[in-house]
Short mmCIF file of C-alpha atoms in Angstrom, two decimals:
data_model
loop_
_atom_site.label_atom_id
_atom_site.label_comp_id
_atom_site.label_asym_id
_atom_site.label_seq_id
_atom_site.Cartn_x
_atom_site.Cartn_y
_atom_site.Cartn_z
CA UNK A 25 2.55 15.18 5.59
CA UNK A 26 2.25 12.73 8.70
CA UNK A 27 5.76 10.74 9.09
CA UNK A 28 5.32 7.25 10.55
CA UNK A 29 8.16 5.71 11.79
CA UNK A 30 8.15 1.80 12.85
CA UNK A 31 10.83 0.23 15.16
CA UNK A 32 12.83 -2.07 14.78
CA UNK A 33 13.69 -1.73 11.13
CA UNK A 34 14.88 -5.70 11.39
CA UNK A 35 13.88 -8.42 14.11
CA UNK A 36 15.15 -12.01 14.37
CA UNK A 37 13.15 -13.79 15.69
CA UNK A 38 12.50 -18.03 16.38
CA UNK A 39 8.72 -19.74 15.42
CA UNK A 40 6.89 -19.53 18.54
CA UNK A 41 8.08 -16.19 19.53
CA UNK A 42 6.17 -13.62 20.38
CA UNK A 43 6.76 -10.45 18.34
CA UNK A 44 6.24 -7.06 18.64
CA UNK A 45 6.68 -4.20 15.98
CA UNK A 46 6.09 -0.17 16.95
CA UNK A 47 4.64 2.70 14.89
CA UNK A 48 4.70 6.30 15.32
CA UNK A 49 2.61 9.02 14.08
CA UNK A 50 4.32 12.54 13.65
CA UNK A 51 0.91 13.81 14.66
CA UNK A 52 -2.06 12.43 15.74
CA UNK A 53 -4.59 10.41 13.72
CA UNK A 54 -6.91 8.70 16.21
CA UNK A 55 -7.19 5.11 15.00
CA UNK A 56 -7.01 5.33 11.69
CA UNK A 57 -4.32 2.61 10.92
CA UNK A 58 -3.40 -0.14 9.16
CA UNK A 59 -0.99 -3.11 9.37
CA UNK A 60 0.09 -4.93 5.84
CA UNK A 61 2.32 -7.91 5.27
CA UNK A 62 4.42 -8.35 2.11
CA UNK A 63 6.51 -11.63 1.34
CA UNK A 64 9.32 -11.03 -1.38
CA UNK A 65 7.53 -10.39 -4.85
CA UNK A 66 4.49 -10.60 -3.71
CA UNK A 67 1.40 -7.59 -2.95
CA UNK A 68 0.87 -5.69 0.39
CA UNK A 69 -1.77 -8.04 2.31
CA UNK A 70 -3.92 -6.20 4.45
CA UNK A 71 -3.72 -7.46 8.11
CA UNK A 72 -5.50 -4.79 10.57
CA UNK A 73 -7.34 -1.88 9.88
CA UNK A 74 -8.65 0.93 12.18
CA UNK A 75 -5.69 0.20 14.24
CA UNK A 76 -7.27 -3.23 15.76
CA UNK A 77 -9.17 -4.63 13.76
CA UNK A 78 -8.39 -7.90 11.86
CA UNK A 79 -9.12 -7.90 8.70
CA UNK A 80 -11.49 -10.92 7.53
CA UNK A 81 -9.24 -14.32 7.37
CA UNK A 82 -5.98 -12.94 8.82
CA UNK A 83 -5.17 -15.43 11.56
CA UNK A 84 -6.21 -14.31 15.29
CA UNK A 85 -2.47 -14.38 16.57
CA UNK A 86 -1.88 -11.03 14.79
CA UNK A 87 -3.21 -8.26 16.60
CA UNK A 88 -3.47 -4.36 16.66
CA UNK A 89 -3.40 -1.76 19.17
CA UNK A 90 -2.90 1.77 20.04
CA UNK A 91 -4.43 5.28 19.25
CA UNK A 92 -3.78 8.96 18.73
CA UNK A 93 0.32 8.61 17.50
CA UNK A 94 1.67 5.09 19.01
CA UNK A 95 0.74 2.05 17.90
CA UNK A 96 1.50 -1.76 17.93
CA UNK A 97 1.42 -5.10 15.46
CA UNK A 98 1.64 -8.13 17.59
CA UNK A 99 2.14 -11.87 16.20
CA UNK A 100 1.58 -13.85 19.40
CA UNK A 101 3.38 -17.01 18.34
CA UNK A 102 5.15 -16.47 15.45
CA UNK A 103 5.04 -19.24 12.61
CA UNK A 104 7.09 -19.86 9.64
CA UNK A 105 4.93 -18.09 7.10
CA UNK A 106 4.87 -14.89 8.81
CA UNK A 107 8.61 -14.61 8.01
CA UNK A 108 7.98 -11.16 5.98
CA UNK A 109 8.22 -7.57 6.37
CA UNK A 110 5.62 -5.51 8.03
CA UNK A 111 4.34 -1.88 7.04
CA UNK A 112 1.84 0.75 8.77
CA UNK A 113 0.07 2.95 7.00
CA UNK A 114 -1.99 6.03 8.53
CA UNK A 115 -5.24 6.80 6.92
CA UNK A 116 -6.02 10.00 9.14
CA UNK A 117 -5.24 12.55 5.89
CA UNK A 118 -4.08 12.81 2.31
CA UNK A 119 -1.28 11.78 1.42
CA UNK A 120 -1.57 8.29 3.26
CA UNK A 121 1.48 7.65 4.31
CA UNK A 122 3.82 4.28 4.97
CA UNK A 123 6.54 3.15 7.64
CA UNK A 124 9.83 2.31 6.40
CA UNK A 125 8.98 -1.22 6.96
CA UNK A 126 10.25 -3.92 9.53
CA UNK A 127 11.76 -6.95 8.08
CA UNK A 128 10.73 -10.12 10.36
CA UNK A 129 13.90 -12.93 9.81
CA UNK A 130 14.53 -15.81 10.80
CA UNK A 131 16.89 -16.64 13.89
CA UNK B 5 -13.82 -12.85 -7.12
CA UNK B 6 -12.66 -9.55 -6.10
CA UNK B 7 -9.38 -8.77 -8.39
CA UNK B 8 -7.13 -6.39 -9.86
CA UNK B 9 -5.15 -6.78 -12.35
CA UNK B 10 -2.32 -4.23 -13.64
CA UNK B 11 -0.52 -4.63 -17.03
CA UNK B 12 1.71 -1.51 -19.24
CA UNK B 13 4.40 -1.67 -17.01
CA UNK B 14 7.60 -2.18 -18.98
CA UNK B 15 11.37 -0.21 -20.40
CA UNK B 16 10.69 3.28 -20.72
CA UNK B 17 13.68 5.99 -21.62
CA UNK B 18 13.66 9.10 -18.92
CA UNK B 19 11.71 11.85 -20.11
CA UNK B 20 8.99 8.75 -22.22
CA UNK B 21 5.48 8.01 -21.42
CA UNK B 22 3.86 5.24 -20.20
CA UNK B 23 0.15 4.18 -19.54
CA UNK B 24 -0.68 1.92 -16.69
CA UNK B 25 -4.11 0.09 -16.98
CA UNK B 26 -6.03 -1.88 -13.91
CA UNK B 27 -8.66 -4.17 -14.35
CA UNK B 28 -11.60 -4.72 -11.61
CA UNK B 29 -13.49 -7.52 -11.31
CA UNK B 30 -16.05 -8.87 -8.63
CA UNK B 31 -16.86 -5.03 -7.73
CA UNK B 32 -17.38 -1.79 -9.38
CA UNK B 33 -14.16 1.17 -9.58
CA UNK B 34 -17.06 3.55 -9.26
CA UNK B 35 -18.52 2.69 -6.35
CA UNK B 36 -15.05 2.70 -4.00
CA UNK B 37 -12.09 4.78 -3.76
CA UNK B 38 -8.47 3.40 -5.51
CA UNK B 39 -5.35 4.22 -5.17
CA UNK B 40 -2.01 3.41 -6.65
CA UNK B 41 0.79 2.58 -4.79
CA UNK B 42 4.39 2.09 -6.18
CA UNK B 43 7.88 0.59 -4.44
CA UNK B 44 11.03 1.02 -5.94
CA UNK B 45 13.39 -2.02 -5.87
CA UNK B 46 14.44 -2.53 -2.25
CA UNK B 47 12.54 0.27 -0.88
CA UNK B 48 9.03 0.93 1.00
CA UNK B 49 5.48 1.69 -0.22
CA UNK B 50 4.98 4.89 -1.78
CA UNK B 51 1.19 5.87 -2.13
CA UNK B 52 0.88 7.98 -5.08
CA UNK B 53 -2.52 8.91 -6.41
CA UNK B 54 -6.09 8.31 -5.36
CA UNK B 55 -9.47 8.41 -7.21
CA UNK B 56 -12.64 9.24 -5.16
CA UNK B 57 -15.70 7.32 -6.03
CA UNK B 58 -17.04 11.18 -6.94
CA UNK B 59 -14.21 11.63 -9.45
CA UNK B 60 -12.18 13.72 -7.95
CA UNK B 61 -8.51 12.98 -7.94
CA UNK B 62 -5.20 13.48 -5.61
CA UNK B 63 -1.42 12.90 -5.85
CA UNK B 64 1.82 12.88 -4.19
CA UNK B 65 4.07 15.51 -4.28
CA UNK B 66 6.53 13.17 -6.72
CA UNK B 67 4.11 12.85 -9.27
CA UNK B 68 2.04 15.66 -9.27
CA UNK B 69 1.83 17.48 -13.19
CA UNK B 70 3.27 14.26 -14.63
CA UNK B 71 0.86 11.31 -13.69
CA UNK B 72 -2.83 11.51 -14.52
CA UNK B 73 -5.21 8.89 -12.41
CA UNK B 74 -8.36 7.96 -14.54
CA UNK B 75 -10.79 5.14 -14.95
CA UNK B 76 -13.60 3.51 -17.77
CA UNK B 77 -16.79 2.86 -15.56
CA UNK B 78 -18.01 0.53 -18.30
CA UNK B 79 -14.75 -1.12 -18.06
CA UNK B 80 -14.11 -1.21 -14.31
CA UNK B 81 -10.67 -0.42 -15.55
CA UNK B 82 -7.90 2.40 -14.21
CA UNK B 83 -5.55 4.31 -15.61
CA UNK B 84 -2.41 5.72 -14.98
CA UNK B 85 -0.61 7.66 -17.60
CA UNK B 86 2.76 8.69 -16.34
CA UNK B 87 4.21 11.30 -18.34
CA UNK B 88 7.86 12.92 -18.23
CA UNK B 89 9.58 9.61 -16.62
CA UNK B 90 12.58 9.88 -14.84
CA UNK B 91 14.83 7.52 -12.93
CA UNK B 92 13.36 7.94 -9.56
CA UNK B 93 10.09 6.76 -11.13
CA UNK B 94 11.47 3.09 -11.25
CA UNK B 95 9.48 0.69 -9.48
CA UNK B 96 6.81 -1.64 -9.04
CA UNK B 97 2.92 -0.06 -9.31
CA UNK B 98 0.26 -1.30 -7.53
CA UNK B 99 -3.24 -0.32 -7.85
CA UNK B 100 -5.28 -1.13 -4.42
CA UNK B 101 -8.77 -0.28 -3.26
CA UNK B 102 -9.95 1.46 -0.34
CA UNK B 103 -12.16 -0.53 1.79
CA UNK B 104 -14.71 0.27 3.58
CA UNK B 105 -12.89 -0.63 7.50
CA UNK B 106 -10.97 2.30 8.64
CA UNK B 107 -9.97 3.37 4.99
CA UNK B 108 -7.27 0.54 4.81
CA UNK B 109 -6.46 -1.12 1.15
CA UNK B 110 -7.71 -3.98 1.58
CA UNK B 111 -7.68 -5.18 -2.57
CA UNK B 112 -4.24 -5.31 -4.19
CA UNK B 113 -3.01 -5.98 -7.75
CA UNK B 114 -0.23 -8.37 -8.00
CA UNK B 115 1.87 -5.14 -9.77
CA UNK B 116 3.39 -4.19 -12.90
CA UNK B 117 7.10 -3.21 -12.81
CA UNK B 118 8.33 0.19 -14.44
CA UNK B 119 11.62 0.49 -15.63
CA UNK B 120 12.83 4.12 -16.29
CA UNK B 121 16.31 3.87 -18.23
CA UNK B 122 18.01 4.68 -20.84
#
């Protein structure tokens, strides 16, 4: 199984900041990544997909890049809903497989 | 709309059964691939099972022999049926879809929670 592993596991972080969150694939898997968002009791929301691609109504100041095992979420000026934590997910092979998570907080 | 819609979830005693159900609507199960996706309280996102739009089915390690993924075309409905339940099996199950932009899941369920105890 491919291990993704995201960094930090925790960020605090003021509205307007500009934040950055890391994945790693144990292997490669070209672009095939996503991005989700999850607020406390609620559903994974799908932010980016193929790595940097925003998926249909997700606000512009989240973006997506990287390729092959390292990739990057960026919220360019972070606002009070986006308060959440943040999972990747590679799609390159079965099983698809999640990052622990990083928990975006409040400073 | 495009929706899904879980329900079953519920108190189960370790070693019970359970059948998860998840309704479609706005789009056909048939025509995409699903998934289910679980999270035990306070943890990650576990992926555990996929259907292919052929039929064919695959699971995670952690469930494989125990949980069968299976759906009603007429219904646009899934199925889960978890069999031997244990402990670790706690959590909240999603069902998602697979759309069609870099395989993501772009379709969630809101969940229905699992509780394996005795």
């Amino acid at each position: 199984d491919i291990q993704m592993t995201q960094s930090p596991s925790s960020v605090s972080a003021s509205v307007g900041d500009r934040v950055t969150i890391t994945c790693r694939a144990s292997q490669g898997i070209s672009s095939w990544l996503a991005w989700y968002q999850q607020k406390p009791g609620k559903a994974p929301k799908l932010l980016i997909y193929a790595a940097s691609s925003l998926q249909s109504g997700v606000p512009s100041r989240f973006s997506g890049s990287g390729s092959g095992t390292d990739f990057t979420l960026t919220i360019s000026s972070l606002q009070p809903e986006d308060f959440a934590t943040y999972y990747c997910q590679q799609a390159n092979s079965l099983p698809p497989t999640f990052g622990g998570g990083t928990k975006v907080e409040i400073k | 709309e495009v929706q899904l819609v879980e329900s079953g979830g519920g108190l189960i005693q370790p070693g019970g059964s359970l059948r998860l159900s998840c309704a479609a609507s706005g789009f056909s199960v048939s025509s995409n691939y699903m998934n289910w996706v679980r999270q035990a309280p306070g943890k990650g996102l576990e992926w555990i099972s996929l259907i292919y739009s052929g039929g064919n089915t695959y699971y995670a390690d952690s469930v494989k022999g125990r949980f069968t993924f299976s759906r009603d075309n007429s219904k646009d409905t899934l199925y889960l049926q978890m069999n031997s339940l244990r402990a670790e099996d706690t959590a909240v199950y999603y069902c998602a879809r697979r759309g069609d932009g870099g395989r993501a899941m772009d379709v969630w369920g809101k969940g229905t929670t699992v509780t394996v105890s005795s």
